[in-house]
Tab-separated table of C-alpha atoms in Angstrom:
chain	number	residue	atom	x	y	z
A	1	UNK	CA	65.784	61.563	49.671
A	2	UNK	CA	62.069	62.575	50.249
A	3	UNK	CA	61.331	59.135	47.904
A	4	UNK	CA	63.666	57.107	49.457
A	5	UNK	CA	62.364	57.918	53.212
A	6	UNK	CA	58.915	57.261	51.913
A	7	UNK	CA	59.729	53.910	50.085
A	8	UNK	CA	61.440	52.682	53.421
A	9	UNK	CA	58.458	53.827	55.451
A	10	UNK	CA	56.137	52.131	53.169
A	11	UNK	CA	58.466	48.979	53.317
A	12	UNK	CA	58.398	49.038	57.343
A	13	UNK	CA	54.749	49.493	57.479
A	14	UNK	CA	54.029	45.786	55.147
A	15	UNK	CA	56.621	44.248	57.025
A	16	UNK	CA	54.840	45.440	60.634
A	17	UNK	CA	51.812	43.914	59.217
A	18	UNK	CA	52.922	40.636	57.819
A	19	UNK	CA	54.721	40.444	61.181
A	20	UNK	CA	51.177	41.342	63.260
A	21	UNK	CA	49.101	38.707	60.376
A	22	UNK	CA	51.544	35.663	61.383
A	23	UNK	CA	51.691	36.180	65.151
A	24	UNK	CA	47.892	36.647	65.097
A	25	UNK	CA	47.587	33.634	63.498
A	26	UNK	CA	49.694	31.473	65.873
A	27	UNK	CA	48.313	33.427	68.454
A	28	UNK	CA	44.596	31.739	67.110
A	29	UNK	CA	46.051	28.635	66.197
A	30	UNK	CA	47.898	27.831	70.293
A	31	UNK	CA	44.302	29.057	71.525
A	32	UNK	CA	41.900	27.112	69.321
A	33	UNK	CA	44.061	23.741	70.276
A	34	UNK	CA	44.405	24.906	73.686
A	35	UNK	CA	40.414	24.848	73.811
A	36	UNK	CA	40.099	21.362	71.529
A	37	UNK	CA	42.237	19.665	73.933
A	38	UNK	CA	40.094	21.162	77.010
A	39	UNK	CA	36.925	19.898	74.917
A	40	UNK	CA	38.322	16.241	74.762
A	41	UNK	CA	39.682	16.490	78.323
A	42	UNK	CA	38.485	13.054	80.080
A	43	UNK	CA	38.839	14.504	83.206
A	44	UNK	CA	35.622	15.840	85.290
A	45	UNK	CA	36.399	17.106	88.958
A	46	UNK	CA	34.036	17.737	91.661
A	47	UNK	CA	34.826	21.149	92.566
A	48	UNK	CA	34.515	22.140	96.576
A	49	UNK	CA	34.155	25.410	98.630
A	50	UNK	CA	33.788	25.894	102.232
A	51	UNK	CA	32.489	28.701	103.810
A	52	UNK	CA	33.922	31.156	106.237
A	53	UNK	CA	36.636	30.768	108.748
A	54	UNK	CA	36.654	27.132	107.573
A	55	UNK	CA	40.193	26.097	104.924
A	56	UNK	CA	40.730	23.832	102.724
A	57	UNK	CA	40.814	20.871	104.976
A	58	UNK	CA	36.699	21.621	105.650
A	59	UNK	CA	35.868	18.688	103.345
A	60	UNK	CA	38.039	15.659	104.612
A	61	UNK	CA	35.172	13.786	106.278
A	62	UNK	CA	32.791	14.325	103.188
A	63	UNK	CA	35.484	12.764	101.178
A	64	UNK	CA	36.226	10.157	103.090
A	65	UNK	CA	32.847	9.457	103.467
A	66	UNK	CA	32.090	9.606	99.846
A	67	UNK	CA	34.925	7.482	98.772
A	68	UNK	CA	33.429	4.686	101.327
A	69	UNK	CA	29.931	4.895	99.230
A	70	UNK	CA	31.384	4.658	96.084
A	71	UNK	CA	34.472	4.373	93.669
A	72	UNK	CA	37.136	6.103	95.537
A	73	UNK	CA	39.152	9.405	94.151
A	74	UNK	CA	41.811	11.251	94.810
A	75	UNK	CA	41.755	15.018	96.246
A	76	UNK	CA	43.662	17.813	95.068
A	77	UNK	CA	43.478	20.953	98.093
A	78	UNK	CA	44.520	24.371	96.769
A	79	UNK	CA	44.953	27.635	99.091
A	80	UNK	CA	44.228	30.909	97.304
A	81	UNK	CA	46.461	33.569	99.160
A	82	UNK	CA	45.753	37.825	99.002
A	83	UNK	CA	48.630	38.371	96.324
A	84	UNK	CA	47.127	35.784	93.942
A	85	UNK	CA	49.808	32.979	94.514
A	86	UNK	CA	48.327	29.424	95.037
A	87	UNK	CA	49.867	26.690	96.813
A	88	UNK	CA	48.799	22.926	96.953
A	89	UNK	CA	48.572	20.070	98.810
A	90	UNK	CA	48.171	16.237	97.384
A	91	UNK	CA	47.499	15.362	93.759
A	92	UNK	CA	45.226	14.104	91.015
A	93	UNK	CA	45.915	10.504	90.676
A	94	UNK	CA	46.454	8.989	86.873
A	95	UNK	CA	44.046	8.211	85.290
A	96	UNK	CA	41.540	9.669	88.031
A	97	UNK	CA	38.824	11.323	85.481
A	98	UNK	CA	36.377	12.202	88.518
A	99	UNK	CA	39.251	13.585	91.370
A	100	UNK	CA	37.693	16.187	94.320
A	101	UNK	CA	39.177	19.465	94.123
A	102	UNK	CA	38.700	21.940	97.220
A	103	UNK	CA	39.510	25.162	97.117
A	104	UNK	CA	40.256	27.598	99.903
A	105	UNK	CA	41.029	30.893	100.648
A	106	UNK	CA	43.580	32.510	102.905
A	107	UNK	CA	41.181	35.463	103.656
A	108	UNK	CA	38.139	33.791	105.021
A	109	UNK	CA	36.717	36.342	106.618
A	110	UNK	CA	32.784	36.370	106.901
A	111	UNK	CA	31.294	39.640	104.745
A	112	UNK	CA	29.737	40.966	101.039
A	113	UNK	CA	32.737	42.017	99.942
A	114	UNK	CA	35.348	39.480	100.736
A	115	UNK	CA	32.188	37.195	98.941
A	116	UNK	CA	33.279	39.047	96.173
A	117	UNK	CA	36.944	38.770	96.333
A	118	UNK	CA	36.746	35.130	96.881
A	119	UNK	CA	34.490	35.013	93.580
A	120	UNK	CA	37.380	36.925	91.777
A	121	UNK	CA	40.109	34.212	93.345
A	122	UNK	CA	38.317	31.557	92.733
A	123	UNK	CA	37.921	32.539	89.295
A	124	UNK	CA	41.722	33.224	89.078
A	125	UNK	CA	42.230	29.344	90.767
A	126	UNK	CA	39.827	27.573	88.213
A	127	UNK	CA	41.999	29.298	85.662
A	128	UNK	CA	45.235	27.970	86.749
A	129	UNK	CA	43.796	24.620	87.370
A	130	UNK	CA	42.846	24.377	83.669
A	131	UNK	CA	46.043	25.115	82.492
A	132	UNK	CA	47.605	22.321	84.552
A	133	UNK	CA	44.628	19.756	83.994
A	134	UNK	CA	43.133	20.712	80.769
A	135	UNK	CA	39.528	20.546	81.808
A	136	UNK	CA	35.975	21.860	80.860
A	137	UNK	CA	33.785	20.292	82.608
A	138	UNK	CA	33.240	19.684	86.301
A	139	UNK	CA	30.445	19.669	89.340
A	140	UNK	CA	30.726	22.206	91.983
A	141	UNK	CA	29.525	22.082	95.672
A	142	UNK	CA	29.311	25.370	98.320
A	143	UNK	CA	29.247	25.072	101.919
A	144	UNK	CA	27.448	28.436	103.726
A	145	UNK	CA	29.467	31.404	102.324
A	146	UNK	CA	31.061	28.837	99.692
A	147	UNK	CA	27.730	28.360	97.390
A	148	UNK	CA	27.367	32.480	97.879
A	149	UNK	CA	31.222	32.462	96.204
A	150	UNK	CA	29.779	30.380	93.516
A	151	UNK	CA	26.700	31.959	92.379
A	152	UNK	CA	28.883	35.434	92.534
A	153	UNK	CA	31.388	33.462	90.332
A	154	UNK	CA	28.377	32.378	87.358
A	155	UNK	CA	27.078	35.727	87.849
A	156	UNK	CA	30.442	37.868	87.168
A	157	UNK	CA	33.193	35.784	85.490
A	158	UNK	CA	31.808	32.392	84.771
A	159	UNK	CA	32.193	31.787	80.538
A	160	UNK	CA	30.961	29.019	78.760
A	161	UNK	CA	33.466	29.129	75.988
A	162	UNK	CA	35.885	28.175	78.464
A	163	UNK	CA	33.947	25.742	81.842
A	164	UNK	CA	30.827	23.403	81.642
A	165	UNK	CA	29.378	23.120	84.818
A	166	UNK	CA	27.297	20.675	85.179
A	167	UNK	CA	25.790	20.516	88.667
A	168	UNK	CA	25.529	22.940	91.243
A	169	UNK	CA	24.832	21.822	94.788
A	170	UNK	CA	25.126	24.564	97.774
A	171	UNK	CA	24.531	23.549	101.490
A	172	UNK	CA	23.104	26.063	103.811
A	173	UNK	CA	23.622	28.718	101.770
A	174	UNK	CA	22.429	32.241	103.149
A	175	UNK	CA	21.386	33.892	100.109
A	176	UNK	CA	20.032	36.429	102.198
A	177	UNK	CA	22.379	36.449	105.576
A	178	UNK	CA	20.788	35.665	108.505
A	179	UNK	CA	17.790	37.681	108.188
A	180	UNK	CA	14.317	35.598	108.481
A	181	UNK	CA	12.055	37.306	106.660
A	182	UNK	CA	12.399	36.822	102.970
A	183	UNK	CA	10.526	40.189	102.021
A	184	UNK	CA	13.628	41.905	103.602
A	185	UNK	CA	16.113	41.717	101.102
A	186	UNK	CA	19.550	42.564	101.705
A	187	UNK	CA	21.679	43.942	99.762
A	188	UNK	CA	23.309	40.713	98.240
A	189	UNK	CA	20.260	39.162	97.568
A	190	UNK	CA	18.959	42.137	95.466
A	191	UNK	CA	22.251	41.924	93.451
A	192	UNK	CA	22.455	38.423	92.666
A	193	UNK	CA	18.710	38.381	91.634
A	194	UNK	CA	19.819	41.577	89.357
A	195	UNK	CA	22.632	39.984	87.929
A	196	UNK	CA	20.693	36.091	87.202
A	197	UNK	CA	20.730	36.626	83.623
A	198	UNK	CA	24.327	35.732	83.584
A	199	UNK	CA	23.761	32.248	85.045
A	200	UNK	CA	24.148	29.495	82.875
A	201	UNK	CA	20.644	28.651	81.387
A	202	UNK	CA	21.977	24.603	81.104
A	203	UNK	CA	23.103	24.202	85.059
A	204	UNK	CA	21.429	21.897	87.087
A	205	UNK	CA	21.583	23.250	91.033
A	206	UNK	CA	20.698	21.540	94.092
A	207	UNK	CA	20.202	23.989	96.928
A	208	UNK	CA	19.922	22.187	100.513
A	209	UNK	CA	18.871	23.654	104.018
A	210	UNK	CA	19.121	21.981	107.164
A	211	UNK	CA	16.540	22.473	110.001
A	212	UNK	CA	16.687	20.730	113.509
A	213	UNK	CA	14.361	23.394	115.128
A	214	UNK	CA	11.548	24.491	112.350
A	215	UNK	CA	13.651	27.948	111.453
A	216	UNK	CA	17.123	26.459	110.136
A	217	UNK	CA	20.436	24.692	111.730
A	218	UNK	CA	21.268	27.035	114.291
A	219	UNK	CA	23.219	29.393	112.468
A	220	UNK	CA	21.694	30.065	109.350
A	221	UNK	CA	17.473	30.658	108.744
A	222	UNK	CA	16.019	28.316	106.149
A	223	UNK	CA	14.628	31.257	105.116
A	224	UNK	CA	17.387	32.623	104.235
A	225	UNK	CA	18.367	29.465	102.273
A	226	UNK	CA	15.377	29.098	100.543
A	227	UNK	CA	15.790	32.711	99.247
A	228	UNK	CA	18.081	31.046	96.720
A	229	UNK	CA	14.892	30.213	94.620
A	230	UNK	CA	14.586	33.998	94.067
A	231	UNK	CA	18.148	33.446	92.020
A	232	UNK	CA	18.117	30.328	90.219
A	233	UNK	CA	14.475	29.489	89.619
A	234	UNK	CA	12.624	29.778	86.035
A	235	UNK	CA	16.555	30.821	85.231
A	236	UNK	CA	19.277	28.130	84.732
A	237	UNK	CA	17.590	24.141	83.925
A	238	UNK	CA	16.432	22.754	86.492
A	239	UNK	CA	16.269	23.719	90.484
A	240	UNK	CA	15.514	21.732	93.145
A	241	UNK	CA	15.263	22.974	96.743
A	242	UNK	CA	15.857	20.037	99.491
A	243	UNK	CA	15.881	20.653	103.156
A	244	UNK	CA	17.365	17.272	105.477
A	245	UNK	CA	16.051	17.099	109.274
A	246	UNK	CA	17.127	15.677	112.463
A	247	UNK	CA	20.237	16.283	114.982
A	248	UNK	CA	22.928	16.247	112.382
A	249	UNK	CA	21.332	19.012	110.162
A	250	UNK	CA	23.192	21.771	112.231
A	251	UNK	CA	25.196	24.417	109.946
A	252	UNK	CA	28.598	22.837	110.542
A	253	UNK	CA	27.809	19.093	109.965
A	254	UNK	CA	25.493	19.615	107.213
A	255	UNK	CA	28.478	18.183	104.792
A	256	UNK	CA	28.866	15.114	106.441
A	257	UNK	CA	25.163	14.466	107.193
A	258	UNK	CA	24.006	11.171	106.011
A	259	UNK	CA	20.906	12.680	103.613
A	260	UNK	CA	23.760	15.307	102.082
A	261	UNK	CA	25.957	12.445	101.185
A	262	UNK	CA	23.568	10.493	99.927
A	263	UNK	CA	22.558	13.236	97.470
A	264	UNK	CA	25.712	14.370	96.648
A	265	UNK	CA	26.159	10.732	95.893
A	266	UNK	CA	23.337	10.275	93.554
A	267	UNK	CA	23.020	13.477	92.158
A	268	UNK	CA	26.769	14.340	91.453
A	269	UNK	CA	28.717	11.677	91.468
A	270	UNK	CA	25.954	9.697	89.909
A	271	UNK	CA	26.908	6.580	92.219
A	272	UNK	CA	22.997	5.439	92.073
A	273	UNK	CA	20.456	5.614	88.950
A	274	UNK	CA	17.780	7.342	91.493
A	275	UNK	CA	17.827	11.089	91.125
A	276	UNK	CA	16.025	14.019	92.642
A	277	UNK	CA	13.236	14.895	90.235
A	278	UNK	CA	13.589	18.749	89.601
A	279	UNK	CA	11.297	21.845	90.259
A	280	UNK	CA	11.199	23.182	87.090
């Protein structure tokens, strides 16, 4: 009986791991085509996120704008709510290989750690966006707070196995909050200089201030902005630091200002041969 019981056992145990070999396998076998078709994906989106108190909607004149410069493209608007669901709003058009996608969040509030949240939901929305679109690669742009959700994002979750980002462009980004002297470093700043091993070393970022009064757009110090070099510099490709002048460089219309379109337009969306020459 003693033989028997161990025969069986023995029997149970191959069979368990034949079983665990050929689910591994297809396991391997749905991913590895799962990340071929991503590879040969046509599609590249540009990628959008506002900053605080502002939704999904923030980007409308930028897009209409844009589409006026150049080839026009659809726009796909997701909301990211607290409990991880996602709802959406238009569509990718066929055979749109260049769409805008904004993404916003339900909890918008203005702070470190709802930075960090967002990072976490956006990384949660990018996810769900690949299954349903099968891409790699794409461009992303940050308004304020929204290029602070990005660089959290490369920092913490961002994987090349699975996203190529190309370009990086934030707008008035407050690296540092609104503090004006750069030697006082809050505690944000110190982390995501900690942490800048874990951006991409092949991104391309664009990081624009806007100044109408010699210290920044009302709202955010260019010192604060330009803070960001701290984080990216002599770290991912190449870094170039812009900063656009005049009566529409105030915080809130720095997206639709004529000298941010223009750049987003050459630099991103590649509408012009004339780039910005990089900083390093």
């Amino acid at each position: 009986m003693n033989k028997f019981l161990k025969t069986a056992g023995m029997i149970f145990l191959f069979a368990l791991l034949v079983s665990m070999l050929i689910l591994g396998r297809g396991y391997m076998n749905t991913s590895s085509k799962t990340k071929i078709r991503n590879y040969n994906s046509r599609i590249n989106p540009t990628i959008m996120l506002p900053g605080s108190e502002a939704t999904r909607e923030r980007f409308n004149g930028t897009i209409d704008s844009l589409n006026k410069m150049g080839k026009k493209h659809s726009v796909l608007k997701l909301t990211v709510h607290k409990n991880d669901n996602i709802t959406y709003s238009g569509q990718i058009a066929a055979n749109d290989v260049n769409p805008y996608i904004v993404i916003g969040f339900e909890d918008n509030s203005d702070s470190y750690a709802n930075i960090k949240r967002q990072a976490k939901w956006l990384d949660h929305a990018l996810a769900e966006l690949q299954k349903k679109y099968h891409f790699r690669d794409f461009n992303a742009i940050g308004h304020s707070n929204g290029g602070l959700d990005w660089t959290v994002y490369l920092e913490q979750y961002y994987s090349d196995e699975d996203f190529n980002m190309q370009t990086l462009m934030t707008i008035g980004t407050p690296y540092n909050f609104e503090v004006v002297n750069s030697s006082n470093r809050t505690q944000m700043l110190q982390d995501l200089i900690k942490e800048q091993d874990n951006l991409p070393d092949d991104l391309t970022v664009y990081n624009v201030a806007g100044t109408n009064n010699y210290d920044g757009d009302y709202i955010v110090p260019v010192t604060s902005v330009e803070t960001g070099k701290y984080i990216f510099q002599k770290t991912v490709d190449q870094y170039t630091q812009v900063t656009v002048t005049g009566s529409e460089a105030e915080h809130s219309d720095l997206p639709e200002n004529k000298e941010v379109l223009d750049l987003i337009s050459e630099n991103i969306l590649h509408n012009k041969s004339k780039k910005l020459k990089p900083q390093n």
